[in-house]
GROMACS .gro file of N, CA and C in nm:
model
  471
    1MET      N    1   5.730   6.458  18.337
    1MET     CA    2   5.824   6.393  18.361
    1MET      C    3   5.873   6.370  18.479
    2SER      N    4   5.908   6.276  18.519
    2SER     CA    5   5.934   6.267  18.670
    2SER      C    6   6.081   6.302  18.671
    3ASP      N    7   6.120   6.344  18.802
    3ASP     CA    8   6.231   6.441  18.849
    3ASP      C    9   6.339   6.326  18.860
    4ASN      N   10   6.331   6.155  18.828
    4ASN     CA   11   6.445   6.106  18.785
    4ASN      C   12   6.528   6.048  18.656
    5LEU      N   13   6.420   6.088  18.565
    5LEU     CA   14   6.464   6.035  18.468
    5LEU      C   15   6.537   6.157  18.375
    6ILE      N   16   6.687   6.138  18.378
    6ILE     CA   17   6.796   6.237  18.311
    6ILE      C   18   6.836   6.226  18.195
    7ILE      N   19   6.799   6.228  18.054
    7ILE     CA   20   6.812   6.231  17.938
    7ILE      C   21   6.895   6.338  17.865
    8GLU      N   22   7.050   6.274  17.816
    8GLU     CA   23   7.132   6.396  17.807
    8GLU      C   24   7.165   6.316  17.591
    9VAL      N   25   7.133   6.441  17.519
    9VAL     CA   26   7.174   6.380  17.371
    9VAL      C   27   7.279   6.465  17.336
   10GLN      N   28   7.360   6.405  17.284
   10GLN     CA   29   7.553   6.470  17.187
   10GLN      C   30   7.540   6.393  17.076
   11LYS      N   31   7.590   6.480  16.978
   11LYS     CA   32   7.645   6.423  16.833
   11LYS      C   33   7.756   6.400  16.865
   12THR      N   34   7.813   6.317  16.785
   12THR     CA   35   7.975   6.236  16.776
   12THR      C   36   7.976   6.300  16.638
   13GLY      N   37   8.149   6.284  16.634
   13GLY     CA   38   8.209   6.369  16.537
   13GLY      C   39   8.189   6.271  16.392
   14ASP      N   40   8.176   6.132  16.377
   14ASP     CA   41   8.123   6.038  16.257
   14ASP      C   42   7.980   6.070  16.247
   15GLY      N   43   7.880   6.170  16.312
   15GLY     CA   44   7.721   6.178  16.271
   15GLY      C   45   7.642   6.078  16.373
   16ARG      N   46   7.705   6.025  16.455
   16ARG     CA   47   7.600   5.941  16.537
   16ARG      C   48   7.560   6.063  16.615
   17THR      N   49   7.436   6.042  16.707
   17THR     CA   50   7.374   6.080  16.795
   17THR      C   51   7.366   5.979  16.927
   18LEU      N   52   7.410   6.032  17.023
   18LEU     CA   53   7.451   5.952  17.150
   18LEU      C   54   7.342   5.988  17.255
   19ALA      N   55   7.299   5.893  17.332
   19ALA     CA   56   7.175   5.945  17.456
   19ALA      C   57   7.270   5.877  17.549
   20THR      N   58   7.226   5.916  17.672
   20THR     CA   59   7.240   5.917  17.808
   20THR      C   60   7.124   5.887  17.855
   21VAL      N   61   7.100   5.776  17.892
   21VAL     CA   62   6.985   5.797  17.973
   21VAL      C   63   7.001   5.743  18.130
   22ASN      N   64   6.943   5.856  18.236
   22ASN     CA   65   7.031   5.778  18.322
   22ASN      C   66   7.154   5.733  18.388
   23GLY      N   67   7.242   5.770  18.277
   23GLY     CA   68   7.389   5.735  18.306
   23GLY      C   69   7.431   5.602  18.216
   24LYS      N   70   7.310   5.537  18.174
   24LYS     CA   71   7.347   5.433  18.049
   24LYS      C   72   7.349   5.503  17.920
   25LEU      N   73   7.448   5.423  17.847
   25LEU     CA   74   7.476   5.497  17.690
   25LEU      C   75   7.417   5.423  17.585
   26TYR      N   76   7.354   5.493  17.507
   26TYR     CA   77   7.283   5.417  17.358
   26TYR      C   78   7.308   5.512  17.269
   27THR      N   79   7.314   5.465  17.137
   27THR     CA   80   7.262   5.520  17.031
   27THR      C   81   7.140   5.562  17.004
   28LEU      N   82   7.123   5.695  16.965
   28LEU     CA   83   6.983   5.734  16.974
   28LEU      C   84   6.933   5.744  16.829
   29LEU      N   85   6.861   5.667  16.800
   29LEU     CA   86   6.787   5.633  16.655
   29LEU      C   87   6.687   5.744  16.624
   30ALA      N   88   6.586   5.749  16.726
   30ALA     CA   89   6.503   5.884  16.738
   30ALA      C   90   6.463   5.878  16.874
   31GLY      N   91   6.414   6.027  16.900
   31GLY     CA   92   6.370   6.065  17.002
   31GLY      C   93   6.326   6.212  17.026
   32TYR      N   94   6.190   6.206  17.066
   32TYR     CA   95   6.130   6.351  17.068
   32TYR      C   96   6.097   6.387  17.235
   33ASP      N   97   6.107   6.491  17.236
   33ASP     CA   98   6.086   6.548  17.362
   33ASP      C   99   6.020   6.719  17.369
   34ASP      N  100   5.938   6.757  17.436
   34ASP     CA  101   5.888   6.863  17.418
   34ASP      C  102   5.806   6.865  17.590
   35SER      N  103   5.780   6.990  17.608
   35SER     CA  104   5.737   7.017  17.744
   35SER      C  105   5.612   7.008  17.767
   36ARG      N  106   5.542   7.047  17.608
   36ARG     CA  107   5.404   7.050  17.609
   36ARG      C  108   5.330   6.882  17.612
   37ALA      N  109   5.411   6.812  17.565
   37ALA     CA  110   5.394   6.680  17.646
   37ALA      C  111   5.444   6.595  17.751
   38GLY      N  112   5.484   6.660  17.831
   38GLY     CA  113   5.534   6.655  17.960
   38GLY      C  114   5.667   6.583  17.976
   39GLY      N  115   5.746   6.657  17.875
   39GLY     CA  116   5.911   6.607  17.855
   39GLY      C  117   5.911   6.492  17.728
   40TRP      N  118   6.021   6.392  17.748
   40TRP     CA  119   6.050   6.312  17.661
   40TRP      C  120   5.915   6.185  17.667
   41PHE      N  121   5.865   6.181  17.507
   41PHE     CA  122   5.783   6.131  17.481
   41PHE      C  123   5.791   5.945  17.416
   42PHE      N  124   5.902   5.954  17.352
   42PHE     CA  125   5.950   5.862  17.301
   42PHE      C  126   6.089   5.825  17.255
   43LEU      N  127   6.133   5.721  17.247
   43LEU     CA  128   6.300   5.706  17.237
   43LEU      C  129   6.269   5.568  17.188
   44ALA      N  130   6.375   5.569  17.016
   44ALA     CA  131   6.418   5.471  17.021
   44ALA      C  132   6.601   5.462  17.001
   45VAL      N  133   6.629   5.361  17.049
   45VAL     CA  134   6.770   5.329  17.091
   45VAL      C  135   6.819   5.206  17.070
   46ALA      N  136   6.957   5.200  17.061
   46ALA     CA  137   7.023   5.100  17.034
   46ALA      C  138   7.153   5.106  17.145
   47GLY      N  139   7.191   4.951  17.175
   47GLY     CA  140   7.315   4.955  17.278
   47GLY      C  141   7.312   4.823  17.315
   48ARG      N  142   7.448   4.792  17.343
   48ARG     CA  143   7.444   4.684  17.449
   48ARG      C  144   7.418   4.624  17.564
   49THR      N  145   7.347   4.743  17.644
   49THR     CA  146   7.284   4.685  17.768
   49THR      C  147   7.128   4.751  17.732
   50PRO      N  148   7.062   4.679  17.751
   50PRO     CA  149   6.926   4.674  17.758
   50PRO      C  150   6.885   4.789  17.786
   51LEU      N  151   6.775   4.856  17.746
   51LEU     CA  152   6.704   4.994  17.825
   51LEU      C  153   6.580   4.925  17.894
   52LYS      N  154   6.553   4.917  18.009
   52LYS     CA  155   6.438   4.851  18.072
   52LYS      C  156   6.338   4.968  18.156
   53ALA      N  157   6.198   4.954  18.122
   53ALA     CA  158   6.109   5.025  18.177
   53ALA      C  159   6.166   5.108  18.341
   54GLU      N  160   6.261   5.030  18.417
   54GLU     CA  161   6.307   5.052  18.530
   54GLU      C  162   6.377   5.173  18.519
   55ASP      N  163   6.486   5.184  18.377
   55ASP     CA  164   6.567   5.278  18.375
   55ASP      C  165   6.504   5.427  18.353
   56LEU      N  166   6.352   5.418  18.322
   56LEU     CA  167   6.323   5.547  18.251
   56LEU      C  168   6.194   5.556  18.367
   57ALA      N  169   6.135   5.679  18.344
   57ALA     CA  170   6.049   5.756  18.469
   57ALA      C  171   5.905   5.645  18.440
   58GLU      N  172   5.808   5.694  18.569
   58GLU     CA  173   5.736   5.619  18.592
   58GLU      C  174   5.598   5.632  18.438
   59HIS      N  175   5.539   5.529  18.416
   59HIS     CA  176   5.434   5.483  18.307
   59HIS      C  177   5.495   5.523  18.183
   60TRP      N  178   5.628   5.434  18.133
   60TRP     CA  179   5.697   5.406  18.015
   60TRP      C  180   5.653   5.274  17.993
   61GLN      N  181   5.655   5.238  17.876
   61GLN     CA  182   5.623   5.116  17.801
   61GLN      C  183   5.745   5.088  17.709
   62VAL      N  184   5.810   4.973  17.758
   62VAL     CA  185   5.951   4.958  17.671
   62VAL      C  186   5.930   4.791  17.561
   63VAL      N  187   5.955   4.828  17.444
   63VAL     CA  188   5.913   4.697  17.340
   63VAL      C  189   6.068   4.688  17.335
   64ARG      N  190   6.152   4.564  17.300
   64ARG     CA  191   6.285   4.533  17.242
   64ARG      C  192   6.279   4.442  17.163
   65SER      N  193   6.368   4.463  17.082
   65SER     CA  194   6.401   4.337  16.951
   65SER      C  195   6.533   4.380  16.917
   66GLY      N  196   6.608   4.261  16.976
   66GLY     CA  197   6.761   4.255  16.927
   66GLY      C  198   6.819   4.373  17.038
   67PRO      N  199   6.922   4.407  16.939
   67PRO     CA  200   6.979   4.563  17.009
   67PRO      C  201   6.866   4.678  17.009
   68VAL      N  202   6.805   4.699  16.946
   68VAL     CA  203   6.680   4.809  16.948
   68VAL      C  204   6.598   4.829  17.027
   69THR      N  205   6.556   4.884  17.116
   69THR     CA  206   6.451   4.918  17.197
   69THR      C  207   6.362   5.056  17.187
   70LEU      N  208   6.257   5.034  17.205
   70LEU     CA  209   6.136   5.169  17.184
   70LEU      C  210   6.078   5.181  17.296
   71ALA      N  211   6.071   5.332  17.344
   71ALA     CA  212   6.017   5.338  17.462
   71ALA      C  213   5.928   5.426  17.433
   72PHE      N  214   5.786   5.431  17.502
   72PHE     CA  215   5.683   5.524  17.491
   72PHE      C  216   5.666   5.578  17.589
   73ALA      N  217   5.612   5.714  17.672
   73ALA     CA  218   5.573   5.729  17.740
   73ALA      C  219   5.422   5.729  17.780
   74GLN      N  220   5.339   5.717  17.872
   74GLN     CA  221   5.219   5.644  17.843
   74GLN      C  222   5.146   5.704  17.998
   75ARG      N  223   5.144   5.854  17.977
   75ARG     CA  224   5.072   5.891  18.092
   75ARG      C  225   4.956   5.998  18.004
   76PRO      N  226   4.909   6.061  18.091
   76PRO     CA  227   4.802   6.009  18.182
   76PRO      C  228   4.663   5.924  18.186
   77PHE      N  229   4.671   5.779  18.133
   77PHE     CA  230   4.589   5.723  18.037
   77PHE      C  231   4.493   5.650  18.150
   78SER      N  232   4.357   5.635  18.132
   78SER     CA  233   4.312   5.554  18.215
   78SER      C  234   4.239   5.394  18.125
   79TYR      N  235   4.317   5.305  18.166
   79TYR     CA  236   4.323   5.127  18.084
   79TYR      C  237   4.240   5.097  18.119
   80HIS      N  238   4.147   5.056  18.027
   80HIS     CA  239   4.010   4.932  18.056
   80HIS      C  240   3.997   4.812  17.962
   81LEU      N  241   3.979   4.695  18.043
   81LEU     CA  242   3.914   4.610  17.942
   81LEU      C  243   3.810   4.611  17.851
   82ALA      N  244   3.819   4.559  17.738
   82ALA     CA  245   3.725   4.583  17.656
   82ALA      C  246   3.611   4.493  17.664
   83GLN      N  247   3.618   4.392  17.742
   83GLN     CA  248   3.471   4.284  17.756
   83GLN      C  249   3.537   4.222  17.913
   84GLY      N  250   3.450   4.168  17.952
   84GLY     CA  251   3.480   4.081  18.078
   84GLY      C  252   3.496   4.129  18.197
   85GLU      N  253   3.547   4.103  18.333
   85GLU     CA  254   3.571   4.079  18.445
   85GLU      C  255   3.666   4.239  18.487
   86GLY      N  256   3.622   4.332  18.551
   86GLY     CA  257   3.708   4.456  18.517
   86GLY      C  258   3.702   4.549  18.396
   87SER      N  259   3.604   4.539  18.311
   87SER     CA  260   3.563   4.613  18.196
   87SER      C  261   3.461   4.728  18.251
   88GLU      N  262   3.437   4.755  18.374
   88GLU     CA  263   3.337   4.829  18.409
   88GLU      C  264   3.453   4.921  18.423
   89PRO      N  265   3.438   5.054  18.363
   89PRO     CA  266   3.504   5.236  18.412
   89PRO      C  267   3.455   5.213  18.552
   90PRO      N  268   3.571   5.296  18.608
   90PRO     CA  269   3.560   5.386  18.752
   90PRO      C  270   3.460   5.459  18.732
   91TYR      N  271   3.369   5.452  18.864
   91TYR     CA  272   3.323   5.587  18.904
   91TYR      C  273   3.359   5.711  18.850
   92GLY      N  274   3.249   5.792  18.761
   92GLY     CA  275   3.300   5.911  18.694
   92GLY      C  276   3.371   5.926  18.628
   93CYS      N  277   3.395   5.778  18.559
   93CYS     CA  278   3.482   5.822  18.412
   93CYS      C  279   3.393   5.794  18.341
   94ASP      N  280   3.411   5.855  18.206
   94ASP     CA  281   3.336   5.854  18.128
   94ASP      C  282   3.380   5.797  18.008
   95TRP      N  283   3.399   5.647  18.050
   95TRP     CA  284   3.448   5.518  17.947
   95TRP      C  285   3.434   5.537  17.782
   96PRO      N  286   3.493   5.493  17.654
   96PRO     CA  287   3.615   5.523  17.675
   96PRO      C  288   3.724   5.629  17.698
   97ARG      N  289   3.672   5.716  17.738
   97ARG     CA  290   3.761   5.859  17.733
   97ARG      C  291   3.866   5.830  17.852
   98LEU      N  292   3.955   5.933  17.855
   98LEU     CA  293   4.056   5.923  17.928
   98LEU      C  294   4.002   5.994  18.063
   99LYS      N  295   4.053   5.969  18.176
   99LYS     CA  296   4.018   5.975  18.331
   99LYS      C  297   4.033   6.119  18.312
  100ALA      N  298   4.180   6.151  18.269
  100ALA     CA  299   4.227   6.294  18.291
  100ALA      C  300   4.259   6.324  18.120
  101PRO      N  301   4.232   6.418  18.028
  101PRO     CA  302   4.270   6.398  17.929
  101PRO      C  303   4.410   6.483  17.893
  102PRO      N  304   4.504   6.426  17.826
  102PRO     CA  305   4.597   6.481  17.812
  102PRO      C  306   4.574   6.621  17.750
  103TYR      N  307   4.668   6.755  17.753
  103TYR     CA  308   4.672   6.857  17.696
  103TYR      C  309   4.650   6.843  17.508
  104HIS      N  310   4.779   6.743  17.496
  104HIS     CA  311   4.801   6.716  17.370
  104HIS      C  312   4.828   6.557  17.394
  105TYR      N  313   4.766   6.505  17.235
  105TYR     CA  314   4.771   6.433  17.210
  105TYR      C  315   4.941   6.392  17.107
  106THR      N  316   4.997   6.283  17.138
  106THR     CA  317   5.115   6.269  17.047
  106THR      C  318   5.130   6.171  16.938
  107PHE      N  319   5.207   6.179  16.833
  107PHE     CA  320   5.198   6.098  16.726
  107PHE      C  321   5.324   6.089  16.683
  108VAL      N  322   5.409   5.952  16.689
  108VAL     CA  323   5.509   5.953  16.625
  108VAL      C  324   5.512   5.812  16.522
  109GLY      N  325   5.597   5.793  16.379
  109GLY     CA  326   5.610   5.725  16.287
  109GLY      C  327   5.705   5.759  16.231
  110PRO      N  328   5.745   5.657  16.118
  110PRO     CA  329   5.860   5.608  16.051
  110PRO      C  330   5.874   5.702  15.925
  111THR      N  331   5.736   5.755  15.860
  111THR     CA  332   5.728   5.863  15.788
  111THR      C  333   5.641   5.937  15.821
  112PRO      N  334   5.633   6.105  15.775
  112PRO     CA  335   5.553   6.194  15.743
  112PRO      C  336   5.404   6.158  15.741
  113GLU      N  337   5.389   6.020  15.630
  113GLU     CA  338   5.281   5.995  15.562
  113GLU      C  339   5.215   5.919  15.702
  114ALA      N  340   5.301   5.793  15.743
  114ALA     CA  341   5.249   5.749  15.895
  114ALA      C  342   5.212   5.807  15.986
  115VAL      N  343   5.257   5.916  16.047
  115VAL     CA  344   5.226   6.008  16.144
  115VAL      C  345   5.081   6.057  16.099
  116GLU      N  346   5.089   6.137  15.985
  116GLU     CA  347   4.971   6.193  15.967
  116GLU      C  348   4.849   6.084  15.948
  117THR      N  349   4.856   6.000  15.909
  117THR     CA  350   4.790   5.858  15.902
  117THR      C  351   4.704   5.837  16.026
  118GLN      N  352   4.763   5.844  16.121
  118GLN     CA  353   4.760   5.802  16.254
  118GLN      C  354   4.644   5.912  16.295
  119VAL      N  355   4.691   6.028  16.284
  119VAL     CA  356   4.623   6.152  16.318
  119VAL      C  357   4.464   6.126  16.278
  120LEU      N  358   4.489   6.088  16.123
  120LEU     CA  359   4.347   6.099  16.078
  120LEU      C  360   4.254   5.981  16.120
  121LEU      N  361   4.315   5.863  16.148
  121LEU     CA  362   4.227   5.752  16.205
  121LEU      C  363   4.211   5.798  16.329
  122ALA      N  364   4.270   5.869  16.409
  122ALA     CA  365   4.236   5.887  16.565
  122ALA      C  366   4.124   5.994  16.574
  123LEU      N  367   4.120   6.094  16.469
  123LEU     CA  368   3.984   6.190  16.428
  123LEU      C  369   3.883   6.128  16.367
  124GLU      N  370   3.911   6.010  16.303
  124GLU     CA  371   3.794   5.996  16.258
  124GLU      C  372   3.714   5.870  16.361
  125GLN      N  373   3.798   5.850  16.428
  125GLN     CA  374   3.704   5.708  16.574
  125GLN      C  375   3.677   5.792  16.654
  126TYR      N  376   3.780   5.893  16.688
  126TYR     CA  377   3.712   5.980  16.826
  126TYR      C  378   3.657   6.138  16.814
  127ARG      N  379   3.705   6.192  16.698
  127ARG     CA  380   3.652   6.315  16.720
  127ARG      C  381   3.590   6.359  16.556
  128PRO      N  382   3.497   6.273  16.478
  128PRO     CA  383   3.499   6.321  16.349
  128PRO      C  384   3.404   6.465  16.326
  129ASP      N  385   3.383   6.509  16.413
  129ASP     CA  386   3.332   6.650  16.416
  129ASP      C  387   3.442   6.749  16.386
  130LEU      N  388   3.590   6.709  16.384
  130LEU     CA  389   3.684   6.795  16.403
  130LEU      C  390   3.730   6.794  16.215
  131ALA      N  391   3.783   6.914  16.158
  131ALA     CA  392   3.811   6.904  16.028
  131ALA      C  393   3.983   6.830  16.003
  132PRO      N  394   4.001   6.775  15.984
  132PRO     CA  395   4.139   6.696  15.971
  132PRO      C  396   4.240   6.772  15.943
  133ASP      N  397   4.211   6.861  15.793
  133ASP     CA  398   4.293   6.967  15.758
  133ASP      C  399   4.337   7.097  15.854
  134GLU      N  400   4.243   7.126  15.916
  134GLU     CA  401   4.255   7.225  16.059
  134GLU      C  402   4.335   7.168  16.150
  135VAL      N  403   4.328   7.067  16.177
  135VAL     CA  404   4.402   7.001  16.322
  135VAL      C  405   4.549   6.995  16.299
  136LEU      N  406   4.516   6.922  16.121
  136LEU     CA  407   4.698   6.919  16.077
  136LEU      C  408   4.755   7.079  16.080
  137GLU      N  409   4.692   7.128  16.019
  137GLU     CA  410   4.749   7.266  16.003
  137GLU      C  411   4.782   7.326  16.179
  138ARG      N  412   4.719   7.307  16.280
  138ARG     CA  413   4.716   7.379  16.379
  138ARG      C  414   4.815   7.282  16.479
  139ALA      N  415   4.870   7.177  16.425
  139ALA     CA  416   4.977   7.070  16.503
  139ALA      C  417   5.112   7.119  16.518
  140ILE      N  418   5.170   7.116  16.627
  140ILE     CA  419   5.283   7.148  16.686
  140ILE      C  420   5.366   7.013  16.606
  141ARG      N  421   5.482   7.067  16.568
  141ARG     CA  422   5.560   7.005  16.505
  141ARG      C  423   5.682   6.946  16.600
  142VAL      N  424   5.702   6.870  16.641
  142VAL     CA  425   5.831   6.828  16.761
  142VAL      C  426   5.957   6.743  16.695
  143PRO      N  427   6.076   6.813  16.670
  143PRO     CA  428   6.163   6.737  16.561
  143PRO      C  429   6.245   6.632  16.601
  144ASP      N  430   6.272   6.562  16.558
  144ASP     CA  431   6.374   6.419  16.624
  144ASP      C  432   6.491   6.470  16.659
  145GLU      N  433   6.500   6.476  16.762
  145GLU     CA  434   6.613   6.462  16.853
  145GLU      C  435   6.759   6.433  16.780
  146ALA      N  436   6.753   6.305  16.725
  146ALA     CA  437   6.810   6.235  16.640
  146ALA      C  438   6.867   6.301  16.503
  147GLY      N  439   6.762   6.369  16.480
  147GLY     CA  440   6.734   6.421  16.337
  147GLY      C  441   6.719   6.332  16.232
  148ARG      N  442   6.691   6.179  16.233
  148ARG     CA  443   6.710   6.126  16.124
  148ARG      C  444   6.523   6.094  16.080
  149GLY      N  445   6.452   6.121  16.202
  149GLY     CA  446   6.308   6.062  16.115
  149GLY      C  447   6.222   6.214  16.129
  150PRO      N  448   6.096   6.180  16.082
  150PRO     CA  449   5.988   6.310  16.056
  150PRO      C  450   5.948   6.348  16.224
  151ASP      N  451   5.906   6.466  16.189
  151ASP     CA  452   5.864   6.541  16.326
  151ASP      C  453   5.741   6.427  16.371
  152ALA      N  454   5.718   6.428  16.488
  152ALA     CA  455   5.609   6.368  16.541
  152ALA      C  456   5.496   6.484  16.574
  153LEU      N  457   5.383   6.478  16.593
  153LEU     CA  458   5.295   6.589  16.581
  153LEU      C  459   5.202   6.560  16.707
  154LEU      N  460   5.210   6.669  16.794
  154LEU     CA  461   5.123   6.693  16.906
  154LEU      C  462   4.989   6.760  16.873
  155ILE      N  463   4.871   6.718  16.896
  155ILE     CA  464   4.722   6.743  16.887
  155ILE      C  465   4.687   6.777  16.949
  156GLN      N  466   4.567   6.868  17.000
  156GLN     CA  467   4.470   6.896  17.093
  156GLN      C  468   4.327   6.877  17.036
  157MET      N  469   4.266   6.788  17.113
  157MET     CA  470   4.158   6.727  17.032
  157MET      C  471   4.040   6.770  17.101
   0.00000   0.00000   0.00000
């Protein structure tokens, strides 16, 4: 996590969860924070002031629809085009793998089933040699800071 990203979470008397992101106030719909994933790795917020990638640390992707914004930390991935100019991996990169694989992969979804399905699809595609039940059993569960959503899963592959 970058030193310039400051997120403070507080519960209100009416049951809402508020998040102050670098001084801007939002209703926190969902949010996940764990040091093993490099700090905050997912935010879903609503507010009058649009949350922008510039408001966050480096390597965040922001998607907005109406008053709701989703923000995903994307670090430290190596991106390449599937075909065409620029599709060759850099020297020493065993494409399509990551240049520097993360210690944990993070999975977030609207339901526990959706999170688990993402894990199973990733295992099927990238690590079919691993037993899905064992991977899910060893998964680190990260609670939603807003208290609404299912746990995110941190997986070692």
